[in-house]
Coordinates of C-alpha atoms and ligand atoms in Angstrom, one line a residue:
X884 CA 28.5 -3.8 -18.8
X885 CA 25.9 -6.2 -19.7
X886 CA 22.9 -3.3 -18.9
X887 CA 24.3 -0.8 -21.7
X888 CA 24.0 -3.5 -24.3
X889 CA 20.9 -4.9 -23.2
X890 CA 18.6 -1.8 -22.4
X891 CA 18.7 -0.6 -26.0
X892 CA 20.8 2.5 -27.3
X893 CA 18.5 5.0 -25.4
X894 CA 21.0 6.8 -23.0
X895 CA 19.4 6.0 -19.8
X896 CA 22.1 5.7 -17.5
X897 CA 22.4 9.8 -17.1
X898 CA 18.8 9.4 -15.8
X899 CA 19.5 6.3 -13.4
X900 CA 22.2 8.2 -12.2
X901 CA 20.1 11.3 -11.3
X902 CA 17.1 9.7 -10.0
X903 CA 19.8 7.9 -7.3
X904 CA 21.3 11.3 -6.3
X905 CA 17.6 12.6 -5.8
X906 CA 16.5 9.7 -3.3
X907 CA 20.0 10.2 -1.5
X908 CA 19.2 13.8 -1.2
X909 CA 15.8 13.2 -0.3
X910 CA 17.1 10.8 2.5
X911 CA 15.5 7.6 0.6
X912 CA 18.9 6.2 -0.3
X913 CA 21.7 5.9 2.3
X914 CA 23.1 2.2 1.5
X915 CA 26.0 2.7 -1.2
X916 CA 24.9 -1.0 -2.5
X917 CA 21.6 -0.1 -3.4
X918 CA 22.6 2.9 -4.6
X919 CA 24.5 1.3 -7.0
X920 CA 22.0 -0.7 -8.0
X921 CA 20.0 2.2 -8.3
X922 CA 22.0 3.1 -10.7
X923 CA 22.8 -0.1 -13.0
X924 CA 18.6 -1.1 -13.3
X925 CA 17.5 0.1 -16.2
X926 CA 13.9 1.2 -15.5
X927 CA 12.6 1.3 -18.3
X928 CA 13.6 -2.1 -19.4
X929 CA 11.0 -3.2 -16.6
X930 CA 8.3 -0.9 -17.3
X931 CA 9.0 -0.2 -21.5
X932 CA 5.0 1.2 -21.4
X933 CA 2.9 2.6 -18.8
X934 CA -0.4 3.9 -18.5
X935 CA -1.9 7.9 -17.4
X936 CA -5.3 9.3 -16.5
X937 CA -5.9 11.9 -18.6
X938 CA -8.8 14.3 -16.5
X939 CA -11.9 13.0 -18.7
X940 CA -10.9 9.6 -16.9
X941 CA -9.6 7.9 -20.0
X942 CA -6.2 6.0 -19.9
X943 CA -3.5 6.5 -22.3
X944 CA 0.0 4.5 -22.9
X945 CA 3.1 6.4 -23.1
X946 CA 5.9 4.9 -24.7
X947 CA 8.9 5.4 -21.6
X948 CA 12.1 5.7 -24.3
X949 CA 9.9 9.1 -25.7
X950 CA 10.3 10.7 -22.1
X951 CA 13.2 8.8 -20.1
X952 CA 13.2 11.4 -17.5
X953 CA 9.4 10.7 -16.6
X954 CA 10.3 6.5 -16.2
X955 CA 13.2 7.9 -14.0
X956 CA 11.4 9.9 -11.8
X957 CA 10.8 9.0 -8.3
X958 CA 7.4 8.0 -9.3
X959 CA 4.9 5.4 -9.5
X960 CA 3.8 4.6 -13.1
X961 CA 0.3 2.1 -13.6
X962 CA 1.7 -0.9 -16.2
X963 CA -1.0 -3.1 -16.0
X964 CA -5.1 -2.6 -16.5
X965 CA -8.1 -4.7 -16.5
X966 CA -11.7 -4.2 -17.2
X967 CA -14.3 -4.8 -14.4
X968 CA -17.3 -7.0 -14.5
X969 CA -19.4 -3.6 -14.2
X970 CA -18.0 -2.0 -16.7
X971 CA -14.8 -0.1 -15.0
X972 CA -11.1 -0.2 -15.4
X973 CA -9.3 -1.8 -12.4
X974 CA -5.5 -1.4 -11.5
X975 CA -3.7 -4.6 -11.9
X976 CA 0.2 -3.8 -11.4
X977 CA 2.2 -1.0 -10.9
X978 CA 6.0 0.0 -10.7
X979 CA 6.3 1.5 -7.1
X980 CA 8.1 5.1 -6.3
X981 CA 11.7 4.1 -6.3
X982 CA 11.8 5.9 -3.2
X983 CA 9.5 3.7 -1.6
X984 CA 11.1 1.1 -2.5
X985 CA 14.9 1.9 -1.3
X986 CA 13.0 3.2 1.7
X987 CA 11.6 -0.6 2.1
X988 CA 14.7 -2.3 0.6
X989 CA 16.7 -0.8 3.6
X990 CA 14.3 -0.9 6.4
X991 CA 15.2 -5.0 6.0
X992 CA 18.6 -4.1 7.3
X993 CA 20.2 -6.9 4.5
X994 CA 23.3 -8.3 5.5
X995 CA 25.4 -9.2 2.5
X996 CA 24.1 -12.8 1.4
X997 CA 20.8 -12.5 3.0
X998 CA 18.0 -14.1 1.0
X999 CA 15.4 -12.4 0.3
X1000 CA 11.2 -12.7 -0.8
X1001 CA 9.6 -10.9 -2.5
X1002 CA 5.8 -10.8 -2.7
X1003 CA 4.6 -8.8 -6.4
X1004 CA 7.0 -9.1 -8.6
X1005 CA 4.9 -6.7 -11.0
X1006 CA 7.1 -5.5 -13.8
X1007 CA 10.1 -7.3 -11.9
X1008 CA 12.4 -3.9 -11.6
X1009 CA 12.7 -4.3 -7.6
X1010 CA 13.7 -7.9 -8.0
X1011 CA 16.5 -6.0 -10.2
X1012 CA 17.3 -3.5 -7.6
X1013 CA 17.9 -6.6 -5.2
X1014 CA 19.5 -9.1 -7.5
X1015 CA 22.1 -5.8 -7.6
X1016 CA 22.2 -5.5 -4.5
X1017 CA 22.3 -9.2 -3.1
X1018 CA 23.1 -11.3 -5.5
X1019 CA 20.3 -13.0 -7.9
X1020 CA 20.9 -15.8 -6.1
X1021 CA 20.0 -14.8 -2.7
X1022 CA 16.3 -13.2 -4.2
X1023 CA 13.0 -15.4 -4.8
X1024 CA 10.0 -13.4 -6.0
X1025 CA 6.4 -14.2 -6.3
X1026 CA 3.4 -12.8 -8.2
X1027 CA -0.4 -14.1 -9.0
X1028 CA -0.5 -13.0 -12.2
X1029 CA 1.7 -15.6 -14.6
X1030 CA 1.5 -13.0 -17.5
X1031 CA 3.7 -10.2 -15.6
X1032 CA 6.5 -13.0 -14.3
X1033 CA 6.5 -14.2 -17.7
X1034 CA 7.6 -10.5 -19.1
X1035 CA 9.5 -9.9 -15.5
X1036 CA 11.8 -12.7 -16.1
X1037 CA 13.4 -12.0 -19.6
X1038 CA 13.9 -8.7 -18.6
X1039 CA 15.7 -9.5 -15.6
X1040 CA 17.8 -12.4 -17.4
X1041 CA 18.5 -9.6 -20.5
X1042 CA 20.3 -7.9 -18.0
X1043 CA 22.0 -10.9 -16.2
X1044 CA 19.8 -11.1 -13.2
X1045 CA 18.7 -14.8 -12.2
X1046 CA 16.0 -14.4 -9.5
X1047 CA 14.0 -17.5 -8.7
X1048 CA 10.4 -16.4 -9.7
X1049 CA 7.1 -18.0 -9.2
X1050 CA 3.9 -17.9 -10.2
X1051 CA 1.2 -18.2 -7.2
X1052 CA -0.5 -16.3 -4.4
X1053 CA 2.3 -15.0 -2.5
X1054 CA 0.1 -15.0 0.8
X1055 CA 1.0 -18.7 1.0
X1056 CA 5.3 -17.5 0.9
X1057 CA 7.2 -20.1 -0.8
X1058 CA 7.7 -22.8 1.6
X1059 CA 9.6 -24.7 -0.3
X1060 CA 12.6 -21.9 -0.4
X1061 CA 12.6 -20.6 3.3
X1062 CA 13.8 -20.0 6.0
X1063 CA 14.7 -16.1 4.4
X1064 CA 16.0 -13.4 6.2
X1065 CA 13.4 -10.9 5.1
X1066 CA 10.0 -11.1 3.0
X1067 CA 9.2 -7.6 1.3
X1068 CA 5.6 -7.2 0.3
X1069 CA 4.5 -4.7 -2.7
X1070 CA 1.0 -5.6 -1.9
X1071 CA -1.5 -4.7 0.6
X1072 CA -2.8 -7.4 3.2
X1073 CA -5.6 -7.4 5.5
X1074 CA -3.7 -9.5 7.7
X1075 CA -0.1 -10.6 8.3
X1076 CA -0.5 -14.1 6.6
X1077 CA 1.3 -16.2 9.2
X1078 CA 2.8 -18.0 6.6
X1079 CA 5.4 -15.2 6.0
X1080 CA 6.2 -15.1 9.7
X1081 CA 7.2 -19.1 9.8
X1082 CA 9.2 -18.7 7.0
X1083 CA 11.2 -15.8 8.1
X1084 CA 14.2 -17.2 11.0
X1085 CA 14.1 -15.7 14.6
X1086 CA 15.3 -12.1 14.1
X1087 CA 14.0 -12.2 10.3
X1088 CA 12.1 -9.7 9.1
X1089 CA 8.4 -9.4 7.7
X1090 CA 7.6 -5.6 5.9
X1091 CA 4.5 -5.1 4.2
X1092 CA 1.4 -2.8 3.7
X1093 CA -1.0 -4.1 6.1
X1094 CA -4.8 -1.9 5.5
X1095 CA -7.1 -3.7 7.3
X1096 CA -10.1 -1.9 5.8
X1097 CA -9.4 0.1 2.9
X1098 CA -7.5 3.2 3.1
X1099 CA -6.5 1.9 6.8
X1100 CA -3.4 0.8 7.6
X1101 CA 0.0 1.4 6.5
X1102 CA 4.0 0.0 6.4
X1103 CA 4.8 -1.8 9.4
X1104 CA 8.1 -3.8 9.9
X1105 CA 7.5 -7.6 12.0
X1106 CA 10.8 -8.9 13.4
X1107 CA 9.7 -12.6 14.4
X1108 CA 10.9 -12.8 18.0
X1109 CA 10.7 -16.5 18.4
X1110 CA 8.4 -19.9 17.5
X1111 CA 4.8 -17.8 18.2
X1112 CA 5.7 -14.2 17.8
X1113 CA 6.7 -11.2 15.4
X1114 CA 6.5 -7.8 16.1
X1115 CA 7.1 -4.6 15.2
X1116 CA 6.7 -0.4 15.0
X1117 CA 5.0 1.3 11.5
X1118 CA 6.6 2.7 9.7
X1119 CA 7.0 7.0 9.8
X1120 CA 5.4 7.7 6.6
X1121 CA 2.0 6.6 4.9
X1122 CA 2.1 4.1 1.9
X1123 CA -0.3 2.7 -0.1
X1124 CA -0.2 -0.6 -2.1
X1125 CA -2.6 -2.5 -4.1
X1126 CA -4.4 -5.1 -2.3
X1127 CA -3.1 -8.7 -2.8
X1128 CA -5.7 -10.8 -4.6
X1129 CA -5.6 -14.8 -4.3
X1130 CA -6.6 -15.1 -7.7
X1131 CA -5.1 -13.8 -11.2
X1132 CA -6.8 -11.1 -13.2
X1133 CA -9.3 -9.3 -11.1
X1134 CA -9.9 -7.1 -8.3
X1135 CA -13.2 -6.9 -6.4
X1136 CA -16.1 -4.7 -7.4
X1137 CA -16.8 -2.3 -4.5
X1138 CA -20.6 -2.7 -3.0
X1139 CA -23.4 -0.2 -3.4
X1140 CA -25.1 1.7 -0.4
X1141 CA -28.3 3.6 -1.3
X1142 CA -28.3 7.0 0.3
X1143 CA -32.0 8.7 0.9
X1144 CA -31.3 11.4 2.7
X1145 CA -35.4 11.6 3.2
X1146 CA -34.9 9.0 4.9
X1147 CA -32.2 10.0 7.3
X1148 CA -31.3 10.7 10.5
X1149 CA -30.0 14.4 10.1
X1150 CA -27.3 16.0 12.9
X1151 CA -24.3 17.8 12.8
X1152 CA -20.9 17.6 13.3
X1153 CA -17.4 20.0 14.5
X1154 CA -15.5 17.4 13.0
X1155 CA -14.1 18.4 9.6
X1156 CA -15.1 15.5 7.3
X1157 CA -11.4 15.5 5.9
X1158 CA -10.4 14.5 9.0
X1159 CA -9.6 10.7 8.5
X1160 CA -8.5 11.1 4.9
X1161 CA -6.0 14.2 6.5
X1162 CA -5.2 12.1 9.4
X1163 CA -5.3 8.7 8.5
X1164 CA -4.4 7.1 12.1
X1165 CA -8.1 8.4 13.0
X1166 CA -9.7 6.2 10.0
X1167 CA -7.2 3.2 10.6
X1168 CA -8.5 3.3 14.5
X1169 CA -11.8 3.7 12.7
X1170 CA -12.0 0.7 10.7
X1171 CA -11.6 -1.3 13.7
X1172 CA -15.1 -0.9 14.6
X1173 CA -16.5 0.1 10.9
X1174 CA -15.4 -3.4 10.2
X1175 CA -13.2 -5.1 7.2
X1176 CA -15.7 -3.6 4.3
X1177 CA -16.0 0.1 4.2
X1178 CA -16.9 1.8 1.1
X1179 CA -16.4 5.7 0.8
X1180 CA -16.4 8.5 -1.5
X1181 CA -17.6 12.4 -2.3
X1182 CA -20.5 13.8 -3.6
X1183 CA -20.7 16.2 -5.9
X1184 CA -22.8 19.5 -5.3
X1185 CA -26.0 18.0 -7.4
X1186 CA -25.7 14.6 -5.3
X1187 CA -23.8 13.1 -8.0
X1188 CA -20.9 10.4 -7.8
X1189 CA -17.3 12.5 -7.7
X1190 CA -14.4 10.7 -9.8
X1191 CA -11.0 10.6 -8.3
X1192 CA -9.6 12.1 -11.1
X1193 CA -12.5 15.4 -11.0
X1194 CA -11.1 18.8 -9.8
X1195 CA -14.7 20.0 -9.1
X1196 CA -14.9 20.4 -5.6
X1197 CA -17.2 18.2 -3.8
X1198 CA -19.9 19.5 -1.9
X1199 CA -19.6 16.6 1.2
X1200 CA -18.5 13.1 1.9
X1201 CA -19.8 10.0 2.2
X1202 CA -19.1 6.3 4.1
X1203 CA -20.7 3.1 4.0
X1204 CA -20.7 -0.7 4.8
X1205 CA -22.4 -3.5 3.6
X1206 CA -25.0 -3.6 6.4
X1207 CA -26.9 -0.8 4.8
X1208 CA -25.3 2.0 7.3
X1209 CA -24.3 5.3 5.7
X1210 CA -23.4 8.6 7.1
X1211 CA -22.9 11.8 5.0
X1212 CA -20.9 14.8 5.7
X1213 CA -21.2 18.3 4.3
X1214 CA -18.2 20.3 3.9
X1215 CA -19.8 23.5 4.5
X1216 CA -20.4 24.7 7.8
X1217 CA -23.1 26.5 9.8
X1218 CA -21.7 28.2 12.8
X1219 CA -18.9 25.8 12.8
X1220 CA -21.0 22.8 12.4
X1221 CA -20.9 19.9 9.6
X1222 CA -24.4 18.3 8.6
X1223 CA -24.6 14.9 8.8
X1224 CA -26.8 12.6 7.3
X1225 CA -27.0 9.0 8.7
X1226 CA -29.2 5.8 7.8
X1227 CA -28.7 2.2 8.8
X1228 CA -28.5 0.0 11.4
X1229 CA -25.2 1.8 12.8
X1230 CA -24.4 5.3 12.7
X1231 CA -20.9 5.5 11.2
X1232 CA -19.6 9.0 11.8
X1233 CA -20.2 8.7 15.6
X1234 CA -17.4 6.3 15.0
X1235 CA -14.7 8.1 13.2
X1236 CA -15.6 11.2 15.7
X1237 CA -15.1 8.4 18.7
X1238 CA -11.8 7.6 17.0
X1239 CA -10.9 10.8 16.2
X1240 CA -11.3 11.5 19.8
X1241 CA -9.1 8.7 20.5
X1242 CA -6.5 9.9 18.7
X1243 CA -6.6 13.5 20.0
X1244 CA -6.2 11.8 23.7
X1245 CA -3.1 9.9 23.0
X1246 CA -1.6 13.5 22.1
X1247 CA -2.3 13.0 17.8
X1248 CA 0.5 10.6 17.2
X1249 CA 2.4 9.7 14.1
X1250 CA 2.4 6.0 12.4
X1251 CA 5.4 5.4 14.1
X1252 CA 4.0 5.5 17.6
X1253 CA 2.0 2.8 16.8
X1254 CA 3.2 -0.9 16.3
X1255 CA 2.1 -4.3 15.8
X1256 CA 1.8 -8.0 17.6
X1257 CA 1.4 -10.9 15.5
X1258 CA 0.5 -14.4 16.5
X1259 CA -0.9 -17.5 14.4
X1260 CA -4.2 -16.3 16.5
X1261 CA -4.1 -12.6 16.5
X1262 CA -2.8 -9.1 15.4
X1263 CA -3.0 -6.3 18.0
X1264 CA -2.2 -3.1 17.5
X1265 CA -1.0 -0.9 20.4
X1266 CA 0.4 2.4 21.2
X1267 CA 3.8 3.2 22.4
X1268 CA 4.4 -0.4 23.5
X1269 CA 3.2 -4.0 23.4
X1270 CA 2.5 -4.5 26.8
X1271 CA 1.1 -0.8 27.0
X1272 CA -2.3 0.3 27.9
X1273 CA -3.6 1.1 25.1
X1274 CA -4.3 -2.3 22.1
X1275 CA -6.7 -2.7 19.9
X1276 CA -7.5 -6.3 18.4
X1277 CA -8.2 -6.3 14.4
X1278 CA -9.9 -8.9 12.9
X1279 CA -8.6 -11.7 11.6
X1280 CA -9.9 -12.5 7.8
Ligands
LIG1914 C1 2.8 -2.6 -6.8 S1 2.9 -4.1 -7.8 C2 4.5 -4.6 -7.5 C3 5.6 -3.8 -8.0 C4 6.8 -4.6 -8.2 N1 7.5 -5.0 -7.0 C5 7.8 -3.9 -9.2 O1 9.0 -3.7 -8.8 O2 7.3 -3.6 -10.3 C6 1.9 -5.2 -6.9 C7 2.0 -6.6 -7.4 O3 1.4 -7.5 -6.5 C8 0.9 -8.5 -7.2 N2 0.0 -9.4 -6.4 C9 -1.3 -9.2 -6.1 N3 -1.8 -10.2 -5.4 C10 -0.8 -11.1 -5.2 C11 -0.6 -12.3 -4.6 N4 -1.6 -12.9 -3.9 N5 0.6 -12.9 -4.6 C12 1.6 -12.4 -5.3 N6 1.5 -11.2 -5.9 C13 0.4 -10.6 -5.9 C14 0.2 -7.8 -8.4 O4 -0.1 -8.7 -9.5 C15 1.2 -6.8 -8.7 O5 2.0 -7.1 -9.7

């Protein structure tokens, strides 16, 4: 088979084999044709180097053929970095879970020759999994960033796949190719770009990572229903992508909110300030009235900045948006009571707590319970049903 001879002499296809029988067992893999792609992709053909954080916060490459089992492990591995303008290192592309991405691949419900786009072809392996699956001719990919669709597509034609692939901002689709049965997004969006929906056909499907703040949102699956109209549930389980970025090379810096806590308006709270990271519906409902631009982290005991990547524990945590509000939450607790500190024009935790209540009311629903209504004017997200009494309206960017 063409794979063997083209994805080295490293014996990879034990590992390919293994990884597919741990997303069937896990429930992530139930269609025998993407299994068997599953199967047949070399990974590590599409991701031959990745990057780790080592806990200091420093990156280092790992070579995948030195440890096939960690390149065939139902994780996501970081393949392609960029410095900041302050200074930083910033996330460019990735190789999604596997399991995420069968997960995705068969919530499009793909007949055989449905054509398919996808947005991020990053290092090109799920255009792989789908050429497999479908046919290359049926798949059309899309990423921003010319450099990873120029290593994407030898790798794919090594191995005999012929995707179409194109270099662009995949918010626009690729007009020029549709109508297709289903566009896939591996990015996030902070709004369904209608675009997607007009090129899908009635009964098509649109799937993709909509966080309409940071951290808010998740997977939610748009059937267009006719001419001005797609809709759709979320999906069950959280996922995260990277944000999609109109132009190549760079992600925004995040904005800076001075914290004076002399300065503050000091309360308390019962609410647990782990609660919207815990429960991520409560920040999602949040963001629709913290607004597009949230910025959040933890504080250290000293009043220091706290790393992702830092085991210390952090003594409280913080939110902020670019109109100067902040609120800051203790972890500890005084008869059951969290201090807050608040500046600004708004006061931001009030409005977590208001959605937190929210959620408590409707009986602390899953993702699923919630779903999503897309016109060329709006997206409204609503509970249970579309026509139900509880919507929210999220702003369009
Ligand atoms: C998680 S990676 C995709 C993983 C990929 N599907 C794979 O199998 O390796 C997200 C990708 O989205 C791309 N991206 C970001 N903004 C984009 C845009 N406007 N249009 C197309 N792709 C974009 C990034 O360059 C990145 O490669």
């Amino acid at each position: 088979m063409t794979t063997i001879n083209t994805a080295g002499d490293v014996e990879w296809g034990p590992h390919a084999a293994r990884l597919a029988e741990e997303l069937v067992a896990a429930g992530k893999l139930t269609d025998s044709r993407l299994a068997a792609a599953v199967r047949a992709v070399p990974r590590h053909v599409f991701v031959p180097t990745y990057h780790q954080q080592t806990a200091d916060g420093s990156w280092v490459e790992r070579v995948s053929v030195d440890d096939l089992a960690a390149v065939y492990a139902n994780t996501a591995l970081i393949t392609t970095l960029a410095a900041t303008a302050t200074g930083g290192t910033t996330v460019l592309s990735s190789s999604t879970q596997p399991g995420l991405m069968t997960r995705m691949i068969e919530a499009l419900h793909l007949a055989d020759g449905a054509r398919v786009l996808e947005i991020g072809t990053g290092t090109g392996y799920n255009a792989a999994l789908l050429s497999h699956q479908l046919g290359h001719g049926q798949v059309y990919s899309v990423d921003v960033e010319g450099e990873l669709v120029e290593l994407a597509s030898p790798r794919l034609a090594g191995l005999g796949y012929h995707p179409t692939l194109v270099v662009g901002d995949g918010a626009a689709g690729l007009p020029e190719n549709a109508p297709f049965d289903a566009i896939i997004a591996t990015c996030a969006v902070p709004a369904i770009p209608w675009a997607w929906i007009e090129q899908v056909r009635p009964g098509g499907v649109v799937l993709a990572d909509l966080k309409s703040a940071p951290g808010a949102g998740s997977l939610v699956r748009l059937t267009r229903r006719d001419d001005d109209r797609a809709e759709g549930h979320f999906d069950a389980t959280y996922a995260a992508f990277m944000d999609l970025r109109h132009t190549p090379g760079s992600n925004p810096d995040g904005f800076r909110v001075e914290r004076d806590h002399n300065q503050a308006e000091h309360s308390t709270t019962r609410l647990d300030p782990t609660t919207p990271w815990t429960s991520l519906l409560v920040w999602f409902l949040a963001s629709f009235d913290l607004g597009p631009d949230i910025a959040y982290g933890y504080t250290l005991p000293e009043g220091g900045l706290i790393p992702a990547y830092s085991d210390t524990a952090p003594a409280a945590s913080w939110i902020a948006t670019p109109d100067g509000s902040w609120a800051e939450i203790t972890f500890a607790t005084q008869n059951g009571q969290h201090g807050v500190a608040e500046d600004g024009p708004r006061r931001l935790w009030r409005l977590v707590e208001i959605a937190h209540s929210t959620w408590v009311d409707l009986g602390r629903p899953g993702w699923d319970s919630f779903g999503l209504t897309v016109t060329p004017e709006a997206h409204t997200l609503w509970f249970d049903r579309p026509e139900g009494e509880h919507t929210w309206h999220i702003a369009s960017h």
